[in-house]
Coordinates of C-alpha atoms in Angstrom, one line a residue:
M27 CA -21.8 57.2 56.6
V28 CA -23.0 54.0 57.8
N29 CA -26.7 53.9 59.1
L30 CA -26.7 53.1 62.7
S31 CA -30.4 53.0 63.1
H32 CA -30.6 49.1 63.3
L33 CA -28.4 49.5 66.5
Y34 CA -31.0 51.4 68.4
G35 CA -33.9 50.2 70.5
D36 CA -36.5 52.4 72.4
P37 CA -34.4 54.8 74.0
S38 CA -34.8 54.2 77.9
I39 CA -32.4 57.1 78.9
N40 CA -33.4 60.6 78.3
Q41 CA -31.1 63.6 78.1
N42 CA -31.5 64.9 81.7
E43 CA -31.0 61.5 83.4
M44 CA -27.9 61.1 85.5
S45 CA -25.7 58.1 85.1
N46 CA -25.2 56.0 88.4
V47 CA -21.4 55.2 88.4
D48 CA -21.1 54.3 92.1
E49 CA -20.6 50.6 91.4
D50 CA -16.8 49.3 90.7
L51 CA -16.2 49.2 87.1
S52 CA -12.4 48.6 87.3
E53 CA -12.6 45.0 86.3
S54 CA -13.7 43.5 83.2
E55 CA -17.4 42.4 82.5
D56 CA -17.6 39.0 81.0
S57 CA -21.2 39.8 79.7
E58 CA -19.8 42.7 77.6
V59 CA -17.3 40.5 76.0
E60 CA -19.5 37.5 75.4
E61 CA -22.4 39.4 73.7
G62 CA -23.4 38.0 70.3
S63 CA -23.2 39.1 66.8
L64 CA -23.7 42.7 65.7
G65 CA -27.4 42.3 64.6
R66 CA -28.3 41.6 68.5
K67 CA -26.6 44.5 69.7
I68 CA -29.0 47.5 70.7
F69 CA -28.1 50.9 71.9
S70 CA -30.7 52.5 74.2
S71 CA -29.2 55.9 74.7
Q72 CA -31.0 58.8 73.0
E73 CA -27.9 60.8 73.6
L74 CA -25.8 58.5 71.6
H75 CA -28.3 58.6 68.8
N76 CA -28.2 62.3 68.8
Y77 CA -24.4 62.2 68.6
T78 CA -24.3 59.6 65.6
S79 CA -27.0 61.5 63.6
P80 CA -25.8 63.7 60.5
K81 CA -25.4 67.4 61.5
P82 CA -26.6 69.1 58.4
N83 CA -25.0 72.7 57.8
K84 CA -26.9 75.7 58.8
Q85 CA -27.7 76.5 55.3
G86 CA -29.3 73.1 54.3
G87 CA -28.2 71.5 51.1
K88 CA -25.0 73.8 50.6
K89 CA -21.5 72.3 51.2
N90 CA -19.2 74.0 53.8
F91 CA -15.4 74.7 53.4
L92 CA -14.7 71.0 53.9
G93 CA -16.7 70.1 51.0
V94 CA -19.5 68.4 52.8
E95 CA -23.2 69.0 53.3
A96 CA -23.4 67.7 56.8
V97 CA -20.9 66.9 59.6
Y98 CA -20.4 63.4 60.8
L99 CA -19.3 63.1 64.3
S100 CA -16.6 60.2 64.7
I101 CA -17.1 56.9 66.8
G102 CA -15.2 53.8 66.5
L103 CA -16.5 50.7 65.1
G104 CA -15.6 48.6 68.0
C105 CA -18.3 50.6 70.0
A106 CA -20.8 48.2 68.4
H107 CA -19.4 45.4 70.4
L108 CA -19.8 47.0 73.8
P109 CA -23.4 48.5 74.0
T110 CA -23.8 48.0 77.8
N111 CA -20.8 50.1 78.7
L112 CA -21.4 52.5 75.8
D113 CA -25.0 53.3 77.0
H114 CA -23.6 53.7 80.5
F115 CA -20.9 56.0 79.3
M116 CA -23.5 58.1 77.3
A117 CA -25.9 58.5 80.3
Y118 CA -25.5 61.9 81.6
K119 CA -27.2 65.2 82.1
V120 CA -26.6 67.4 79.1
Y121 CA -25.0 70.6 80.4
G122 CA -24.3 69.0 83.6
V123 CA -21.2 67.8 85.3
C124 CA -20.0 64.6 83.7
P125 CA -19.8 61.6 85.9
D126 CA -16.4 60.5 87.2
D127 CA -16.3 57.6 84.8
W128 CA -13.1 57.7 82.8
I129 CA -12.7 54.0 83.7
I130 CA -15.7 53.2 81.6
G131 CA -14.2 55.1 78.7
Q132 CA -10.9 53.6 79.1
K133 CA -12.4 50.1 79.1
L134 CA -14.2 51.0 75.8
I135 CA -11.1 52.3 74.2
V136 CA -9.1 49.1 75.0
G137 CA -12.1 47.3 73.6
G138 CA -11.7 49.0 70.2
C139 CA -14.4 51.6 70.7
E140 CA -12.2 54.5 69.8
P141 CA -12.6 57.2 69.3
L142 CA -15.1 57.5 72.0
P143 CA -18.1 59.5 71.2
G144 CA -18.3 63.1 72.4
R145 CA -20.4 64.2 75.4
R146 CA -22.3 67.4 76.1
C147 CA -21.2 67.7 79.8
F148 CA -18.8 69.4 81.8
S149 CA -15.6 67.7 83.1
I150 CA -15.6 66.9 86.7
S151 CA -12.5 68.6 88.5
P152 CA -10.6 67.7 91.8
P153 CA -12.5 69.6 94.4
H154 CA -9.3 71.2 95.9
Y155 CA -7.4 71.9 92.5
S156 CA -4.3 74.1 93.2
K157 CA -2.3 76.1 90.7
P158 CA 0.3 73.8 89.0
L159 CA 4.1 74.4 89.6
P160 CA 5.8 76.6 87.1
T161 CA 7.8 74.6 84.4
N162 CA 11.0 75.2 85.9
S163 CA 10.2 73.3 88.9
S164 CA 7.5 71.0 87.9
L165 CA 9.6 68.4 85.5
W166 CA 11.3 66.6 88.7
S167 CA 8.8 67.6 91.7
Q168 CA 6.2 65.6 93.0
P169 CA 2.9 66.8 91.8
S170 CA 0.1 68.0 94.1
E171 CA -2.1 65.1 95.3
A172 CA -4.9 67.6 95.4
N173 CA -5.0 67.9 91.6
I174 CA -5.7 64.3 90.9
L175 CA -9.1 62.5 91.2
W176 CA -8.1 59.3 93.1
N177 CA -11.7 57.5 93.1
H178 CA -10.7 54.9 90.6
Y179 CA -7.3 54.0 91.7
K180 CA -6.0 51.4 94.2
C181 CA -3.5 54.1 95.6
K182 CA -5.2 57.1 97.0
D183 CA -2.1 59.2 97.4
Y184 CA 1.4 60.0 95.4
P185 CA 3.5 58.1 98.1
C186 CA 1.6 54.8 97.5
L187 CA 2.4 55.1 94.1
A188 CA 6.2 55.6 94.4
S189 CA 6.9 53.5 97.5
N190 CA 8.7 50.1 97.3
K191 CA 6.4 48.8 100.2
T192 CA 3.3 49.2 98.2
I193 CA 4.5 47.0 95.1
G194 CA 2.0 44.4 94.3
K195 CA -0.8 46.6 95.8
R196 CA -0.5 49.7 93.7
G197 CA -2.8 48.4 90.8
F198 CA -0.2 48.5 88.2
F199 CA 3.1 46.6 87.3
K200 CA 4.2 48.1 84.1
C201 CA 6.9 50.6 84.6
S202 CA 7.1 49.9 88.3
D203 CA 9.2 52.8 89.1
C204 CA 7.7 55.6 86.9
F205 CA 6.4 57.4 89.8
D206 CA 9.9 57.8 91.5
L207 CA 10.7 61.0 89.7
S208 CA 14.3 61.1 91.0
K209 CA 15.2 58.3 88.7
Q210 CA 16.7 59.7 85.4
C211 CA 16.9 57.1 82.9
W212 CA 18.8 57.6 79.6
V213 CA 21.3 60.0 81.2
I214 CA 24.0 58.0 82.8
P215 CA 25.8 55.6 80.2
S216 CA 25.4 51.8 81.1
N217 CA 27.6 48.7 81.0
E218 CA 26.9 47.7 77.1
S219 CA 27.2 43.8 78.1
E220 CA 24.6 44.1 80.8
S221 CA 22.1 46.9 80.0
A222 CA 19.9 47.4 76.8
E223 CA 19.6 51.1 77.7
F224 CA 21.1 53.8 75.5
T225 CA 21.7 57.5 76.7
V226 CA 20.1 60.6 75.2
D227 CA 23.4 61.9 74.2
E228 CA 24.1 58.9 72.0
V229 CA 20.9 59.5 70.1
L230 CA 20.3 63.2 69.9
G231 CA 20.9 65.0 66.5
E232 CA 18.5 66.9 64.4
I233 CA 15.6 66.2 66.7
R234 CA 12.9 68.7 67.6
I235 CA 9.7 67.0 68.0
G236 CA 8.6 63.5 68.6
L237 CA 6.5 60.9 70.6
D238 CA 7.1 58.6 73.5
Y239 CA 4.9 55.6 73.3
S240 CA 5.1 53.9 76.5
P241 CA 3.6 53.2 80.2
T242 CA 5.2 56.6 81.4
T243 CA 4.7 59.5 83.6
G244 CA 7.0 61.6 81.3
T245 CA 10.3 61.1 82.4
F246 CA 11.7 60.6 78.7
A247 CA 9.7 63.7 77.8
A248 CA 11.1 65.6 80.7
I249 CA 14.8 64.8 79.7
M250 CA 14.2 65.7 76.3
K251 CA 12.4 69.1 77.1
E252 CA 15.8 69.8 79.0
N253 CA 17.4 69.4 75.5
N254 CA 14.9 71.5 73.8
V255 CA 12.9 68.8 72.3
T256 CA 9.1 68.5 72.5
I257 CA 7.7 65.1 73.2
A258 CA 4.2 64.1 73.4
S259 CA 3.8 61.1 75.8
A260 CA 1.2 58.4 74.7
T261 CA -0.2 56.3 77.6
L262 CA -3.3 54.9 79.0
N263 CA -4.1 55.0 82.8
L264 CA -3.4 51.5 83.5
G265 CA -4.0 51.2 87.0
A266 CA -2.5 54.5 88.1
T267 CA -2.4 58.3 87.4
F268 CA -0.1 58.1 84.4
N269 CA -1.9 61.2 82.3
E270 CA -2.4 63.1 85.2
V271 CA 1.3 63.2 86.4
I272 CA 2.4 63.7 82.9
A273 CA 0.4 67.0 82.7
L274 CA 1.2 68.2 86.3
R275 CA 4.9 68.0 85.3
G276 CA 4.2 70.5 82.4
L277 CA 4.3 67.8 79.7
L278 CA 1.9 66.8 76.9
P279 CA 0.0 63.6 77.5
L280 CA -1.8 61.8 74.5
Y281 CA -4.5 59.5 75.8
V282 CA -4.7 56.9 72.9
S283 CA -4.6 53.0 72.9
M284 CA -2.4 50.8 70.8
G285 CA -5.2 50.1 68.5
S286 CA -5.6 53.8 67.4
R287 CA -4.2 55.4 64.3
L288 CA -1.9 58.0 65.8
P289 CA -3.3 61.6 65.4
F290 CA -0.2 62.8 63.4
F291 CA 0.0 63.6 59.8
D292 CA 2.5 61.7 57.6
N293 CA 6.3 62.3 57.7
T294 CA 6.1 64.9 60.5
L295 CA 7.7 63.7 63.7
D296 CA 11.6 63.5 63.9
I297 CA 11.6 60.6 66.5
V298 CA 9.2 57.8 68.0
H299 CA 10.6 56.3 71.4
T300 CA 9.0 53.4 73.2
T301 CA 10.2 51.6 76.3
L302 CA 8.8 48.7 78.1
F303 CA 5.6 48.6 75.9
L304 CA 6.7 46.1 73.2
D305 CA 7.4 42.6 74.3
W306 CA 6.7 38.9 74.2
W307 CA 2.8 39.5 74.5
I308 CA 2.4 41.1 71.3
G309 CA 1.6 39.0 68.2
L310 CA 3.5 39.7 64.9
E311 CA 0.5 41.1 62.9
V312 CA -0.3 43.6 65.8
L313 CA 3.5 44.5 65.9
Q314 CA 3.3 45.0 62.0
Y315 CA 0.4 47.6 62.4
V316 CA 2.2 49.3 65.2
L317 CA 5.5 49.7 63.5
F318 CA 3.9 50.9 60.0
D319 CA 2.0 53.5 61.7
W320 CA 5.1 54.9 63.5
D321 CA 6.9 54.6 60.1
R322 CA 3.9 56.9 58.5
I323 CA 4.3 59.5 61.1
L324 CA 8.2 59.5 61.0
R325 CA 9.9 62.0 58.7
P326 CA 12.6 60.6 56.4
K327 CA 15.8 60.3 58.2
G328 CA 13.6 60.2 61.5
L329 CA 14.5 58.0 64.4
L330 CA 13.0 55.0 65.7
W331 CA 14.2 54.3 69.3
V332 CA 13.1 51.0 70.6
D333 CA 14.1 50.7 74.3
R334 CA 14.1 47.2 76.2
F335 CA 12.0 45.2 74.1
F336 CA 11.9 41.7 75.8
Y337 CA 11.2 38.3 74.4
S338 CA 12.4 34.7 74.9
K339 CA 15.4 33.3 72.9
E340 CA 13.1 31.2 70.7
D341 CA 11.3 34.1 69.6
M342 CA 14.3 36.3 68.8
K343 CA 14.5 35.5 65.0
L344 CA 10.7 36.4 64.7
Y345 CA 10.7 39.9 66.5
L346 CA 14.1 41.1 65.3
G347 CA 13.0 40.0 61.7
E348 CA 10.2 42.6 62.0
F349 CA 12.5 45.5 62.7
T350 CA 14.9 44.2 59.9
R351 CA 12.1 44.3 57.4
L352 CA 11.5 48.0 57.8
G353 CA 14.6 48.6 55.8
Y354 CA 15.8 51.3 58.4
R355 CA 19.6 51.9 58.8
K356 CA 20.8 50.5 62.0
L357 CA 22.4 53.4 64.3
L358 CA 22.5 51.3 67.5
W359 CA 21.5 47.8 68.1
R360 CA 21.9 45.7 71.3
V361 CA 20.7 42.4 72.6
V362 CA 21.6 41.5 76.2
P363 CA 20.1 38.7 78.5
K364 CA 17.2 39.9 81.0
T365 CA 18.9 38.9 84.3
V366 CA 16.2 40.0 86.5
K367 CA 13.6 37.1 85.8
H368 CA 14.1 33.9 83.4
G369 CA 17.4 33.1 82.0
D370 CA 16.0 32.4 78.5
E371 CA 14.7 36.0 78.1
L372 CA 16.5 38.7 76.4
F373 CA 16.4 42.6 76.1
F374 CA 16.6 44.3 72.7
S375 CA 17.2 47.9 72.1
T376 CA 17.7 49.7 68.8
V377 CA 17.8 53.1 67.3
L378 CA 16.9 53.0 63.6
E379 CA 17.0 55.8 60.8
K380 CA 13.9 55.8 58.5
P381 CA 15.0 55.9 54.8
V382 CA 14.1 58.3 52.1
R383 CA 11.7 56.5 49.9
G384 CA 10.8 57.5 46.3

């Protein structure tokens, strides 16, 4: 365990102090990003110090069933570069109600502070929470607005998220039609010369469990559930209520960033699916780390389904080369022009089968 004592100053926040989160923290703070070297970063939160200190077993000096004499609670290395927000995140009343500050937590996560430190406060609830719909009707029904805390979103109700009239004002642009739950992609076959989208029927085989790593409200997982496949949907709340809607549809949300090692054991999942996540913004080295982590969790003969990866023609060899280097068997492979925007952009979709490696 790395000693973090050099990162703490005189604690100025005690355990009974409540955090003031009334300010708008949805935009990035340049001061946080521009802070200097690690040696100048000081954490002032006493509760953070409490969290990161070793927790000896009750029977001191004896190892527990895990083979250790103390428990070390996890915190991401990137947290050391974000002391202002981290101190803010850890300022709360112990055994009180947590502040409605998930936006700070997400800012920390995307900045590399993952896992976040745990907190000893109770999660805040929507004041008029109602019982969710039963599974047989929740998959394709609009969730109750009363079951969502809207404070940190530009949209303050569900119609705002789904209406074409609010495009550009909703606070998100990835997966712009995600909240229209009448749209069932991956079901109706499309023209192969115009669309890079495959259908579930083209892909399904010995598939039982998997992961959808996309900006999503769970539509792919809902379709797969109707095919008796359990899918966890990994996404952040990038400007809208993605995770809340996934859960209210009776599906499993997984709140992780792309910089996180996925919380699945090696060779366990039947399928990893991604749509509208991988595209021209991603550097090759980052793409490699993402692909190798997906390879780690996929079982032998498992499927990697990449849906609508878009990039410029000049980058085609670079990106497609990374998928070829995996050594997977190509079951489906399609490249079509991305006609909606610039003529030099392409859509790439593929379904690849992981080989058995000795």
